[in-house]
Amino acid sequence: MKPIQRLNALMAACAAAALSVAPVAAAAPDPALEARLRAELSPAEMGGWLKTMSALPTHVGAPHNKANAEMTLKQFRDWGWDAKIETFWVMYPTPQEVSLELVGGQGAPFKATLTEPPIPGDESTSRQQDALPAYVAFQGDGDVTAPLVYVNYGLPSDYEALERMGVSVKGKIVIARYGQGWRGLKPKLAQEHGAVGAIIYSDPRDDGYHANDVYPDGPARPPTGFQRGSVADMTYAPGDPTTIGYGSTKNARRTPVEESPTVLKIPTLPISYGDAQVLLKALGGPLAPSSWRGGLPITYHVGGGDSPDTAQVRLKVKSEWTPKPAYNVIAMLKGSERPDEWVVRGNHRDGWVFGASDPLAGHVAMMGEAKALGALKKAGWRPKRTIVYASWDAEEPMLLGSTEWAEQHAAELKKKAIIYINTDGNGRGFLGAAGSHAFQHLVNQVAAEVKDPQTGVSVGERLRARLGVQGTAPGASAEARASAKAALDPAKDLPIGPLGSGSDYSAFLQHLGLAALNIGYGGEGSSSGVYHSAYDTYEHHSRFVDPGHAYSAVLAETVGRLVMRIADADKPVQRYDDFAETVAGYLDEVKKLDAAQGEAAENQTKLLAAGAFKLADDPTQPRADPAALAASPQLDFGPLDRATARLKASAEAFDSALATRGDSLTPAQRKRLDALLLTQEQRLLREQGLPFRPWYKNMIYAPGRFTGYGAKTLPGVREAIEERRFDDATTYIGLTAAALEDYASGLEAATQVINGG
């Protein structure tokens, strides 16, 4: 019988059974128990919670945000959980005044709207009395007037292109479009290049009318929509910028805001593409490169001139900077056999306005799990390990609620937490999973058991079909072709991705060294056009993102199974060869990167010597040669080669020993094995952390310095090569190798326990 057929049969049997559940003695998974979990989940109920929780603005400090915390607390308690609100006092700047005006050039005077009008047919959008205006948190307040320069996506390569065009942003205000890199990098890089202000807009080519019909006719961003967010320097450290590394309790010592390394110095605002069109149309100067041209009905220019008709803008932001309460709801089901081993699971609750898709579609899935687990508990089931559920507050300003909780409870979490499982926004479509690769096989096992509501096959089977089709299509990338090869081989697990940052797993994985997973569905429902806007509403979500809330229920079942299997497992669910194989692949990538960087430097040297850049450029346009690249020295990857080989051997030995003897371990062996593996992922940390950002201590996974949310693997080595910091590359080859050797030592000790040593 196929897995999905077996699940359907179990669900039918469960529905006909009595409501009592016998205490579980067998090793997880227990099919009947998981079928009962599924039967307890109600998409309609989740939709009702979503409508209630997204009825009013939910940002930090909003009255409805606190009401949602109190509602969540009551529900957890009603469902049988031991729950409390744990409050942190997080620095959160509340906007007092924002304005943006075109004061010189074509189209002046013009004043940007900076508010989002209601949408006909969407009742929620009319309830914006507490909504924030156009705003990004942790920008620098100021009132500046300066010429405007268009910088495309505002990433390092864009500034290199501007330099070759002879355009400087020093003393200017930049306008960048959202996309390609994380939001906060755009004003940060503008600041580093001497700009005095920054504007960010969503181009319709990326998520507006070029992508789809605009709301309310379709899901895409209307011309009045804009994306709020945080621009705190997440790549240095997330969390409260005044308490980096420790919890922001009410009486915590605080770094002055003006001295914090994660708060920007220049004023920054997001605007709509309707307003951006006026500003961009006013620009003269060089024609923007073809890849810089978006979907607005204008000719894109870069600007940057100093003539009297140059586009000039005035940008003003004033905020109120005080600590605000962040209400984390923490709920616990105490373990019956191993109460000091924790499975931690969380989803944030706060949004930038209504937050229906992001984050509440994921939060109501977590609530569905919590209710179902509570029902199982009332019927007699007890998890063997303690399960901790967390409804985080203040995620949107930069992971404040979860980071402060993790920092405050760091010592206890390092002793007790097996894994942190995260979800965030959610929608219709395909399973997405990323995280610690030792749990890759477990994710695949669960994916094979959960039914996709649209097709009737498992979510794993549907994902394999999608990857296979995409990777065999004409023009598919090398990465897509590799994914298709794995997807088309039923004997192989689908790989999960690495984690960067951008959601609440960051402190657990990258600072504390705990295993982490991030799970979600999407790819068919469309929420990107209303992301962080006042149009991310219950109405939009129910029409365009997840009609009927079916995928909130699928997410709840997926994560609920993961939680139960880890909590009730009699032997480890990890498969460490998956991690070893993944690391070996990352090392191959880094070696290829090193070779490519060396070749690039050699080729550029030849081109500069031949005057090729001058000959290739249009002589009628301003130009300059690119800065010369430093020659690449020969790096010694020997320490990493040896560490990876040892890791592979130790992982294979552990997995083999567990498969052979895992079911016959004595209680004493299981206790010793659990104790060893509980801290296994922490072996990947090095206390000095990564270059320029010591808060990030994981040598395998980190957000990129210039990608933000996107992951960099073997980050200390990879980024040093990318940025041609070759002394750092040598240093971090050694540090990363030491972390992998330490990890292998832990596996070898665990294997000895399994083998009776």
XYZ file of C-alpha atoms in Angstrom, residues 49-732:
684
model
C -8.559 32.600 14.062
C -6.861 34.307 11.133
C -9.816 36.644 10.600
C -9.892 37.611 14.262
C -6.152 38.099 14.658
C -5.721 40.124 11.442
C -8.739 42.369 12.007
C -6.639 45.364 13.121
C -2.970 46.427 12.866
C -0.646 44.104 14.773
C 2.730 45.908 14.918
C 4.736 46.256 18.125
C 2.890 48.567 20.480
C -0.478 48.274 18.700
C -3.398 47.509 21.062
C -4.504 44.592 18.879
C -1.063 43.026 19.108
C -1.399 42.764 22.880
C -4.975 41.497 22.510
C -3.699 38.751 20.214
C -1.088 37.778 22.801
C -3.754 37.502 25.483
C -6.016 35.509 23.160
C -3.171 33.109 22.358
C -2.316 32.699 26.038
C -5.918 31.867 26.909
C -6.184 29.340 24.120
C -3.003 27.532 25.110
C -4.255 27.274 28.676
C -7.699 26.126 27.559
C -6.018 23.418 25.475
C -4.140 22.069 28.477
C -0.749 23.721 28.122
C 1.238 25.337 30.922
C 1.485 28.810 29.372
C 2.644 32.295 30.303
C 3.508 35.630 28.738
C 7.175 36.500 29.024
C 7.681 40.212 28.390
C 10.841 41.827 27.060
C 11.418 45.548 26.728
C 12.799 46.035 23.240
C 14.055 49.218 21.683
C 11.527 50.021 18.983
C 11.402 53.372 17.167
C 7.845 54.543 16.542
C 7.442 57.025 13.655
C 6.319 60.524 14.629
C 6.820 62.327 11.337
C 7.652 61.113 7.826
C 7.689 63.127 4.614
C 9.195 62.993 1.148
C 9.021 65.799 -1.399
C 10.394 66.458 -4.856
C 11.571 70.055 -4.467
C 13.566 70.525 -7.661
C 13.523 69.239 -11.222
C 10.794 68.050 -13.578
C 7.500 67.471 -11.755
C 8.374 69.586 -8.709
C 6.839 70.357 -6.354
C 5.490 66.918 -5.500
C 4.740 65.321 -2.149
C 4.690 61.533 -1.739
C 1.573 60.052 -0.166
C 3.200 57.665 2.373
C -0.171 56.138 3.286
C -2.152 53.346 1.646
C -5.809 54.091 0.837
C -8.510 51.450 1.350
C -9.166 48.932 -1.411
C -12.781 48.563 -2.620
C -14.212 45.251 -1.465
C -11.583 44.735 1.255
C -13.159 45.709 4.553
C -9.944 45.254 6.522
C -8.142 48.006 4.603
C -10.631 50.544 5.936
C -9.545 49.817 9.549
C -6.149 51.525 9.541
C -6.560 53.905 12.458
C -3.513 52.463 14.257
C -1.508 51.594 11.125
C 2.056 52.742 10.638
C 2.750 55.048 7.677
C 5.501 54.338 5.172
C 8.361 53.475 7.508
C 11.370 51.247 8.015
C 12.561 50.558 11.540
C 16.088 51.410 12.710
C 16.919 53.853 9.948
C 18.560 57.054 11.141
C 16.298 60.017 11.779
C 17.045 63.184 9.856
C 15.865 65.984 7.582
C 17.944 66.146 4.389
C 17.652 67.786 0.981
C 19.893 66.564 -1.813
C 20.047 65.473 -5.470
C 18.576 62.088 -6.272
C 20.475 59.121 -7.773
C 18.931 55.856 -8.978
C 21.044 52.863 -7.865
C 19.016 49.937 -9.260
C 18.808 47.301 -6.471
C 21.455 49.133 -4.469
C 23.857 46.185 -4.199
C 27.674 46.178 -4.445
C 27.719 45.418 -8.173
C 25.401 48.387 -8.774
C 27.821 50.764 -7.068
C 30.652 49.321 -9.144
C 28.596 50.086 -12.260
C 27.901 53.643 -11.052
C 31.605 54.195 -10.467
C 32.335 53.164 -14.046
C 29.655 55.629 -15.191
C 31.349 58.383 -13.224
C 28.377 58.807 -10.871
C 28.917 59.269 -7.139
C 26.231 59.086 -4.461
C 28.268 61.032 -1.922
C 26.100 63.766 -0.480
C 23.109 62.493 -2.481
C 19.866 60.682 -1.703
C 19.593 57.305 -3.415
C 16.477 55.579 -4.698
C 16.684 51.784 -4.976
C 14.160 49.169 -5.909
C 13.291 46.248 -3.673
C 14.593 42.840 -4.675
C 17.738 40.753 -5.322
C 19.097 41.434 -1.823
C 17.750 42.074 1.621
C 16.070 45.431 2.281
C 18.510 46.622 4.948
C 21.545 46.262 2.689
C 20.267 49.018 0.419
C 20.466 51.947 2.881
C 23.512 50.389 4.587
C 25.514 50.343 1.358
C 24.209 53.791 0.425
C 25.433 55.073 3.796
C 28.841 53.424 3.302
C 29.141 55.141 -0.092
C 28.457 58.558 1.415
C 24.744 59.026 0.687
C 22.759 61.199 3.102
C 19.400 59.448 2.628
C 17.731 56.465 0.972
C 14.393 55.673 -0.644
C 13.219 52.142 -1.501
C 10.333 51.365 -3.827
C 8.711 48.238 -5.270
C 9.006 48.278 -9.065
C 5.953 46.907 -10.905
C 8.251 44.643 -12.937
C 9.040 42.739 -9.756
C 5.696 42.442 -7.956
C 3.211 44.831 -9.588
C 1.227 44.903 -12.814
C 4.068 43.359 -14.802
C 3.795 40.243 -12.632
C -0.007 39.912 -12.346
C -3.256 41.816 -12.119
C -3.080 44.252 -9.225
C -5.216 44.077 -6.120
C -8.250 43.882 -5.945
C -8.474 42.348 -9.446
C -5.479 40.117 -8.764
C -2.841 39.491 -6.115
C -0.119 41.905 -7.291
C 0.920 45.168 -5.660
C -1.287 48.146 -6.554
C 0.375 51.499 -7.349
C -0.397 52.797 -3.845
C 1.187 49.860 -1.966
C 4.578 49.949 -0.292
C 6.740 47.613 1.742
C 7.527 48.463 5.350
C 10.255 46.573 7.173
C 13.371 46.769 9.273
C 16.731 48.015 8.068
C 18.679 47.214 11.235
C 21.986 45.647 10.272
C 20.842 42.049 10.640
C 24.059 40.788 9.087
C 25.914 42.079 12.169
C 23.373 40.763 14.683
C 19.579 40.482 14.975
C 17.627 41.380 18.089
C 17.476 44.541 20.157
C 20.293 46.804 18.904
C 20.870 48.150 22.414
C 21.334 44.728 24.083
C 23.336 42.666 21.590
C 24.178 39.265 23.066
C 21.909 39.352 26.120
C 18.205 39.625 26.877
C 16.495 43.018 26.847
C 14.775 42.753 30.205
C 13.204 45.876 31.677
C 16.301 46.829 33.670
C 18.934 45.573 31.217
C 21.941 47.812 30.556
C 21.659 49.371 27.126
C 24.051 50.671 24.515
C 22.985 54.174 23.463
C 21.097 54.038 20.177
C 23.564 56.350 18.467
C 26.415 53.961 19.386
C 24.709 50.753 18.297
C 26.451 49.066 15.352
C 23.141 47.833 13.908
C 21.236 51.158 13.738
C 21.745 53.079 10.497
C 22.709 56.734 10.421
C 20.783 58.027 7.378
C 17.015 58.583 7.047
C 15.268 56.008 4.892
C 11.696 55.576 3.664
C 9.798 53.062 1.510
C 7.426 54.426 -1.129
C 4.940 53.109 -3.671
C 5.742 52.736 -7.347
C 3.034 55.284 -8.047
C 5.079 57.899 -6.169
C 8.420 56.481 -7.359
C 7.395 57.072 -10.974
C 7.292 60.825 -10.375
C 10.737 60.842 -8.787
C 12.373 58.589 -11.372
C 10.844 60.527 -14.259
C 12.547 63.648 -12.916
C 16.007 62.123 -13.245
C 18.431 63.019 -16.000
C 22.020 61.972 -16.369
C 23.230 58.720 -17.934
C 20.719 56.272 -19.297
C 20.302 53.384 -16.878
C 21.797 50.068 -18.070
C 19.226 47.760 -19.635
C 19.234 45.417 -16.626
C 18.337 48.358 -14.365
C 15.131 49.242 -16.201
C 11.950 48.242 -14.450
C 8.329 48.181 -15.535
C 7.330 51.828 -15.144
C 6.280 53.683 -18.331
C 9.309 55.982 -18.237
C 12.864 56.086 -19.532
C 15.089 55.097 -16.625
C 18.005 57.457 -15.970
C 20.588 57.383 -13.199
C 20.653 61.076 -12.281
C 23.532 62.435 -10.251
C 24.114 65.735 -12.023
C 24.643 69.126 -10.369
C 22.784 71.390 -12.809
C 19.949 73.655 -11.607
C 17.315 71.341 -13.127
C 18.651 68.255 -11.318
C 16.023 66.329 -9.402
C 16.210 67.336 -5.741
C 14.288 65.681 -2.934
C 13.699 66.465 0.711
C 13.473 63.443 3.013
C 12.444 63.733 6.646
C 12.006 61.056 9.317
C 11.517 61.588 13.028
C 10.938 58.693 15.437
C 10.292 58.176 19.123
C 13.040 55.921 20.504
C 12.067 54.108 23.687
C 11.816 50.467 24.788
C 8.398 48.915 24.125
C 6.957 45.707 25.603
C 7.195 42.582 23.448
C 4.821 39.838 24.591
C 6.158 36.341 23.938
C 3.634 33.616 24.759
C 5.529 30.529 25.946
C 3.624 27.251 26.396
C 4.847 23.859 27.574
C 3.776 20.229 27.629
C 6.108 18.553 30.100
C 7.784 15.334 28.996
C 6.891 12.108 30.795
C 10.302 10.406 30.474
C 12.857 13.044 29.475
C 11.470 16.355 30.751
C 14.867 18.047 30.434
C 15.036 17.424 26.683
C 13.062 20.049 24.781
C 11.529 20.241 21.318
C 10.993 23.971 20.720
C 8.624 25.223 18.033
C 7.694 28.820 17.195
C 6.012 31.294 14.860
C 5.803 35.044 15.281
C 2.540 36.885 15.755
C 3.290 40.554 15.002
C 2.926 42.080 11.539
C 3.615 45.410 9.890
C -0.079 46.128 9.470
C -2.695 43.330 9.426
C -0.229 40.535 8.710
C -2.658 37.897 7.429
C -0.259 36.012 5.149
C 2.867 37.104 7.005
C 2.892 35.843 9.721
C -0.577 34.858 10.856
C -1.180 32.129 8.250
C 1.700 30.291 9.894
C 0.690 31.272 13.415
C -2.801 29.814 13.109
C -1.235 26.574 11.857
C 0.827 26.487 15.047
C -2.331 27.124 17.055
C -3.983 24.218 15.281
C -1.085 21.963 16.259
C -1.239 23.177 19.855
C -4.966 22.474 20.094
C -4.521 19.007 18.571
C -1.628 18.103 20.880
C -3.660 19.345 23.819
C -6.548 17.112 22.781
C -4.202 14.121 22.559
C -2.881 14.933 26.006
C -6.380 15.118 27.456
C -7.070 11.724 25.881
C -4.102 10.126 27.613
C -1.017 10.743 25.490
C 2.081 12.186 27.111
C 5.111 13.274 25.072
C 8.280 11.597 26.254
C 10.207 14.838 25.872
C 9.026 18.309 26.788
C 7.407 20.291 23.973
C 7.730 24.088 24.075
C 5.594 26.266 21.797
C 6.387 29.968 21.372
C 4.230 32.728 19.911
C 6.871 35.384 19.266
C 6.296 39.109 19.325
C 8.427 41.796 17.640
C 9.863 39.608 14.890
C 9.293 42.132 12.144
C 11.563 44.877 13.557
C 14.435 42.348 13.422
C 13.691 39.112 15.279
C 13.468 40.943 18.600
C 11.146 38.675 20.595
C 12.793 35.362 19.749
C 16.357 36.663 19.919
C 15.902 38.269 23.322
C 14.249 35.099 24.683
C 17.019 32.897 23.270
C 19.747 35.157 24.646
C 18.075 35.361 28.052
C 17.655 31.580 28.289
C 20.861 30.659 26.443
C 22.372 28.462 29.161
C 19.175 26.457 29.691
C 18.549 26.049 25.962
C 22.071 24.777 25.359
C 21.522 22.133 28.024
C 18.000 21.078 27.033
C 16.921 22.011 23.498
C 17.207 19.285 20.851
C 15.866 21.394 18.011
C 13.994 24.577 17.179
C 11.313 24.255 14.463
C 10.142 27.501 12.876
C 7.344 28.573 10.577
C 6.372 32.026 9.346
C 4.044 33.122 6.554
C 2.353 30.368 4.567
C 0.397 29.854 1.371
C -0.881 27.447 -1.271
C 1.594 25.267 -3.116
C 4.682 23.219 -2.442
C 6.599 22.179 0.652
C 9.674 24.226 1.446
C 12.150 23.027 4.070
C 15.564 24.233 5.154
C 17.780 23.789 8.159
C 20.111 21.396 9.921
C 20.908 18.608 7.494
C 21.071 15.850 10.093
C 17.255 16.142 10.115
C 16.892 15.981 6.322
C 15.813 12.326 6.292
C 13.165 12.962 8.950
C 11.701 15.791 6.874
C 11.532 13.475 3.868
C 9.815 10.765 5.913
C 7.148 13.198 7.077
C 6.723 14.657 3.574
C 5.936 11.167 2.310
C 3.057 10.863 4.806
C 1.304 14.248 4.501
C -1.378 14.556 1.816
C -1.442 17.485 -0.577
C -5.035 18.838 -0.555
C -5.097 19.734 -4.258
C -3.757 16.553 -5.852
C -4.269 13.776 -3.314
C -0.636 12.625 -3.476
C 1.879 13.237 -0.704
C 3.485 16.653 -0.455
C 6.823 14.935 -1.016
C 5.652 13.287 -4.229
C 4.234 16.545 -5.527
C 7.470 18.381 -4.749
C 9.473 15.712 -6.572
C 7.244 16.173 -9.610
C 7.770 19.917 -9.600
C 11.544 19.706 -9.234
C 11.710 17.058 -11.943
C 9.717 19.141 -14.407
C 11.618 22.361 -13.644
C 15.035 20.749 -13.798
C 14.482 19.020 -17.138
C 12.977 22.066 -18.881
C 14.991 23.788 -21.635
C 17.370 26.335 -20.181
C 17.234 24.948 -16.642
C 20.096 26.059 -14.401
C 22.758 23.658 -13.174
C 21.231 23.837 -9.708
C 17.767 22.995 -11.062
C 19.174 20.075 -13.055
C 20.888 18.708 -9.945
C 17.642 18.997 -7.968
C 15.765 17.202 -10.734
C 18.286 14.367 -10.707
C 17.680 13.831 -6.988
C 13.920 14.215 -7.370
C 13.710 11.610 -10.122
C 15.525 9.000 -8.020
C 12.992 7.590 -5.527
C 15.809 5.960 -3.565
C 17.233 9.372 -2.668
C 15.900 11.934 -0.243
C 15.147 15.407 -1.500
C 17.768 17.803 -0.132
C 16.687 20.548 2.226
C 18.203 24.013 1.934
C 20.561 25.847 4.281
C 19.288 28.607 6.560
C 20.396 32.223 6.338
C 18.260 34.589 8.369
C 15.070 36.611 8.232
C 12.982 34.637 10.700
C 13.030 33.427 14.278
C 15.363 30.445 13.877
C 18.415 32.690 13.638
C 19.376 32.995 17.314
C 18.886 29.288 17.930
C 20.947 28.033 14.979
C 23.593 30.660 14.446
C 24.216 31.994 17.935
C 23.410 29.115 20.286
C 24.296 26.245 17.960
C 20.988 24.396 18.220
C 19.614 22.331 15.358
C 16.870 24.188 13.488
C 14.319 23.662 10.737
C 12.187 26.182 8.871
C 9.053 24.782 7.202
C 6.464 26.399 4.949
C 4.295 26.020 1.851
C 4.006 28.321 -1.140
C 4.763 28.892 -4.786
C 1.168 29.000 -6.041
C -0.637 31.358 -3.713
C 0.692 34.878 -4.269
C 1.390 37.200 -1.331
C 4.554 38.971 -2.525
C 2.569 41.873 -3.985
C 1.129 42.795 -0.587
C 4.175 41.875 1.499
C 4.492 44.179 4.540
C 1.738 46.432 3.234
C -1.730 47.389 4.461
C -3.108 45.042 1.802
C -1.864 41.859 3.480
C -5.354 41.225 4.810
C -7.688 38.356 5.566
C -9.575 39.169 2.370
C -6.480 39.107 0.162
C -5.136 35.945 1.798
C -8.451 34.116 1.496
C -8.806 34.987 -2.194
C -5.289 34.764 -3.560
C -2.940 33.055 -1.113
C -4.695 30.105 0.511
C -8.425 29.867 -0.291
C -10.142 27.737 2.327
C -6.978 27.809 4.508
C -6.149 24.274 3.408
C -2.412 24.842 3.514
C -2.464 26.210 7.038
C -3.847 22.789 7.991
C -1.197 21.033 5.873
C 1.522 23.061 7.567
C 0.077 22.161 10.968
C 0.089 18.470 10.112
C 3.632 18.600 8.747
C 5.120 20.353 11.745
C 2.926 18.488 14.220
C 4.299 15.184 12.931
C 7.872 16.472 13.150
C 7.342 17.645 16.720
C 5.734 14.383 17.833
C 8.326 12.162 16.167
C 11.231 13.991 17.792
C 9.479 14.229 21.151
C 8.548 10.532 21.284
C 11.525 8.911 19.538
C 13.189 6.086 21.468
C 16.349 6.469 19.398
C 17.834 9.444 17.526
C 16.007 10.525 14.383
C 19.101 12.246 12.980
C 21.007 10.821 10.015
C 24.435 12.388 10.056
C 25.705 11.182 6.698
C 23.267 13.652 5.124
C 25.108 16.437 6.931
C 28.516 15.069 5.947
C 27.526 14.791 2.276
C 26.155 18.319 2.345
C 29.328 19.763 3.860
C 31.432 17.942 1.258
C 29.305 19.598 -1.431
C 29.807 23.016 0.158
C 33.566 22.465 0.205
C 33.548 21.604 -3.505
C 31.648 24.846 -4.167
C 34.171 26.890 -2.205
C 37.090 25.357 -4.082
C 35.437 26.159 -7.416
C 34.780 29.703 -6.193
C 38.451 30.106 -5.295
C 39.509 28.937 -8.743
C 37.012 31.270 -10.418
C 38.182 34.246 -8.349
C 41.769 33.573 -9.344
C 40.855 33.340 -13.003
C 38.796 36.548 -12.789
C 41.745 38.475 -11.357
C 44.081 37.149 -14.057
C 41.661 38.018 -16.852
C 40.992 41.501 -15.514
C 44.716 42.236 -15.226
C 45.141 41.374 -18.901
C 42.144 43.519 -19.917
C 43.367 46.525 -17.935
C 46.845 46.237 -19.406
C 45.373 46.145 -22.907
C 43.072 49.141 -22.301
C 40.146 46.884 -23.163
C 37.615 48.537 -20.873
C 38.168 51.932 -22.472
C 37.875 50.449 -25.946
C 34.696 48.584 -25.032
C 32.940 51.574 -23.451
C 30.869 54.149 -25.328
C 33.303 57.092 -25.748
C 30.459 59.620 -25.607
C 29.493 58.586 -22.063
C 31.308 59.222 -18.761
C 33.433 56.218 -17.836
C 36.237 54.823 -15.690
C 38.155 51.575 -15.500
C 37.064 49.158 -12.750
C 39.238 48.937 -9.656
C 41.956 46.332 -10.045
C 41.275 43.007 -8.346
C 43.870 41.675 -5.928
C 45.643 38.574 -7.188
C 44.476 35.339 -5.558
C 47.108 33.419 -3.589
C 47.174 29.631 -3.454
C 44.961 28.620 -0.520
C 45.644 25.434 1.408
C 42.375 23.541 1.769
C 44.141 20.564 3.340
C 42.711 21.095 6.853
C 39.173 21.182 5.454
C 39.791 18.174 3.222
C 40.991 16.132 6.190
C 38.176 17.327 8.466
C 35.521 16.560 5.850
C 36.928 13.085 5.257
C 36.903 12.374 8.996
C 33.364 13.746 9.272
C 32.212 11.464 6.461
C 33.773 8.396 8.090
C 32.412 9.185 11.556
C 28.906 9.937 10.202
C 28.784 6.678 8.245
C 29.973 4.735 11.293
C 27.364 6.342 13.528
C 24.475 5.831 11.096
C 25.468 2.216 10.523
C 25.804 1.459 14.237
C 22.448 3.082 15.006
C 20.698 1.168 12.226
C 22.179 -2.112 13.448
C 21.945 -1.729 17.222
C 19.602 1.202 17.847
C 16.584 -0.908 18.717
C 18.498 -2.942 21.307
C 20.078 -0.096 23.278
C 19.718 -0.337 27.032
C 18.098 2.527 28.965
C 21.544 3.528 30.209
C 22.942 3.624 26.667
C 20.002 5.705 25.432
C 20.493 8.190 28.243
C 24.212 8.553 27.489
C 23.535 8.787 23.745
C 20.884 11.462 24.188
C 23.218 13.470 26.407
C 25.984 13.376 23.803
C 23.779 14.275 20.844
C 21.974 17.040 22.706
C 25.010 19.287 22.326
C 26.255 17.891 19.005
C 25.276 20.890 16.854
C 26.963 23.261 19.300
C 30.286 21.784 18.197
C 29.918 23.789 14.976
C 30.314 27.060 16.892
C 33.565 28.960 17.324
C 33.566 31.553 20.066
C 35.244 34.286 17.970
C 32.382 34.146 15.469
C 32.568 35.317 11.856
C 34.616 38.255 10.558
C 32.984 41.638 11.268
C 30.082 39.958 13.133
C 31.058 37.890 16.171
C 27.416 37.255 17.177
C 27.218 34.713 14.322
C 29.203 31.756 15.636
C 28.121 28.857 13.388
C 30.880 27.910 10.951
C 28.521 26.123 8.529
C 25.426 28.317 8.186
C 25.031 32.115 8.251
C 23.197 34.891 6.429
C 25.431 36.517 3.853
C 26.933 39.926 4.575
C 25.612 41.086 1.203
C 22.633 38.773 0.775
C 20.885 39.262 4.127
C 18.215 36.576 4.261
C 20.069 34.326 1.828
C 22.363 31.690 3.341
C 26.112 31.514 2.990
C 27.533 28.085 3.740
C 31.043 27.657 5.161
C 30.600 31.437 5.522
C 33.931 32.357 7.072
C 35.799 30.827 4.136
C 33.339 31.516 1.321
C 32.836 35.207 2.007
C 36.542 35.808 2.584
C 37.249 34.405 -0.893
C 34.372 36.367 -2.449
C 35.636 39.594 -0.880
C 39.319 38.750 -1.509
C 40.216 38.772 2.177
C 42.671 35.930 1.743
C 44.248 36.102 5.204
C 40.747 35.646 6.651
C 40.176 32.754 4.252
C 43.221 30.950 5.630
C 42.177 31.675 9.221
C 38.648 30.381 8.677
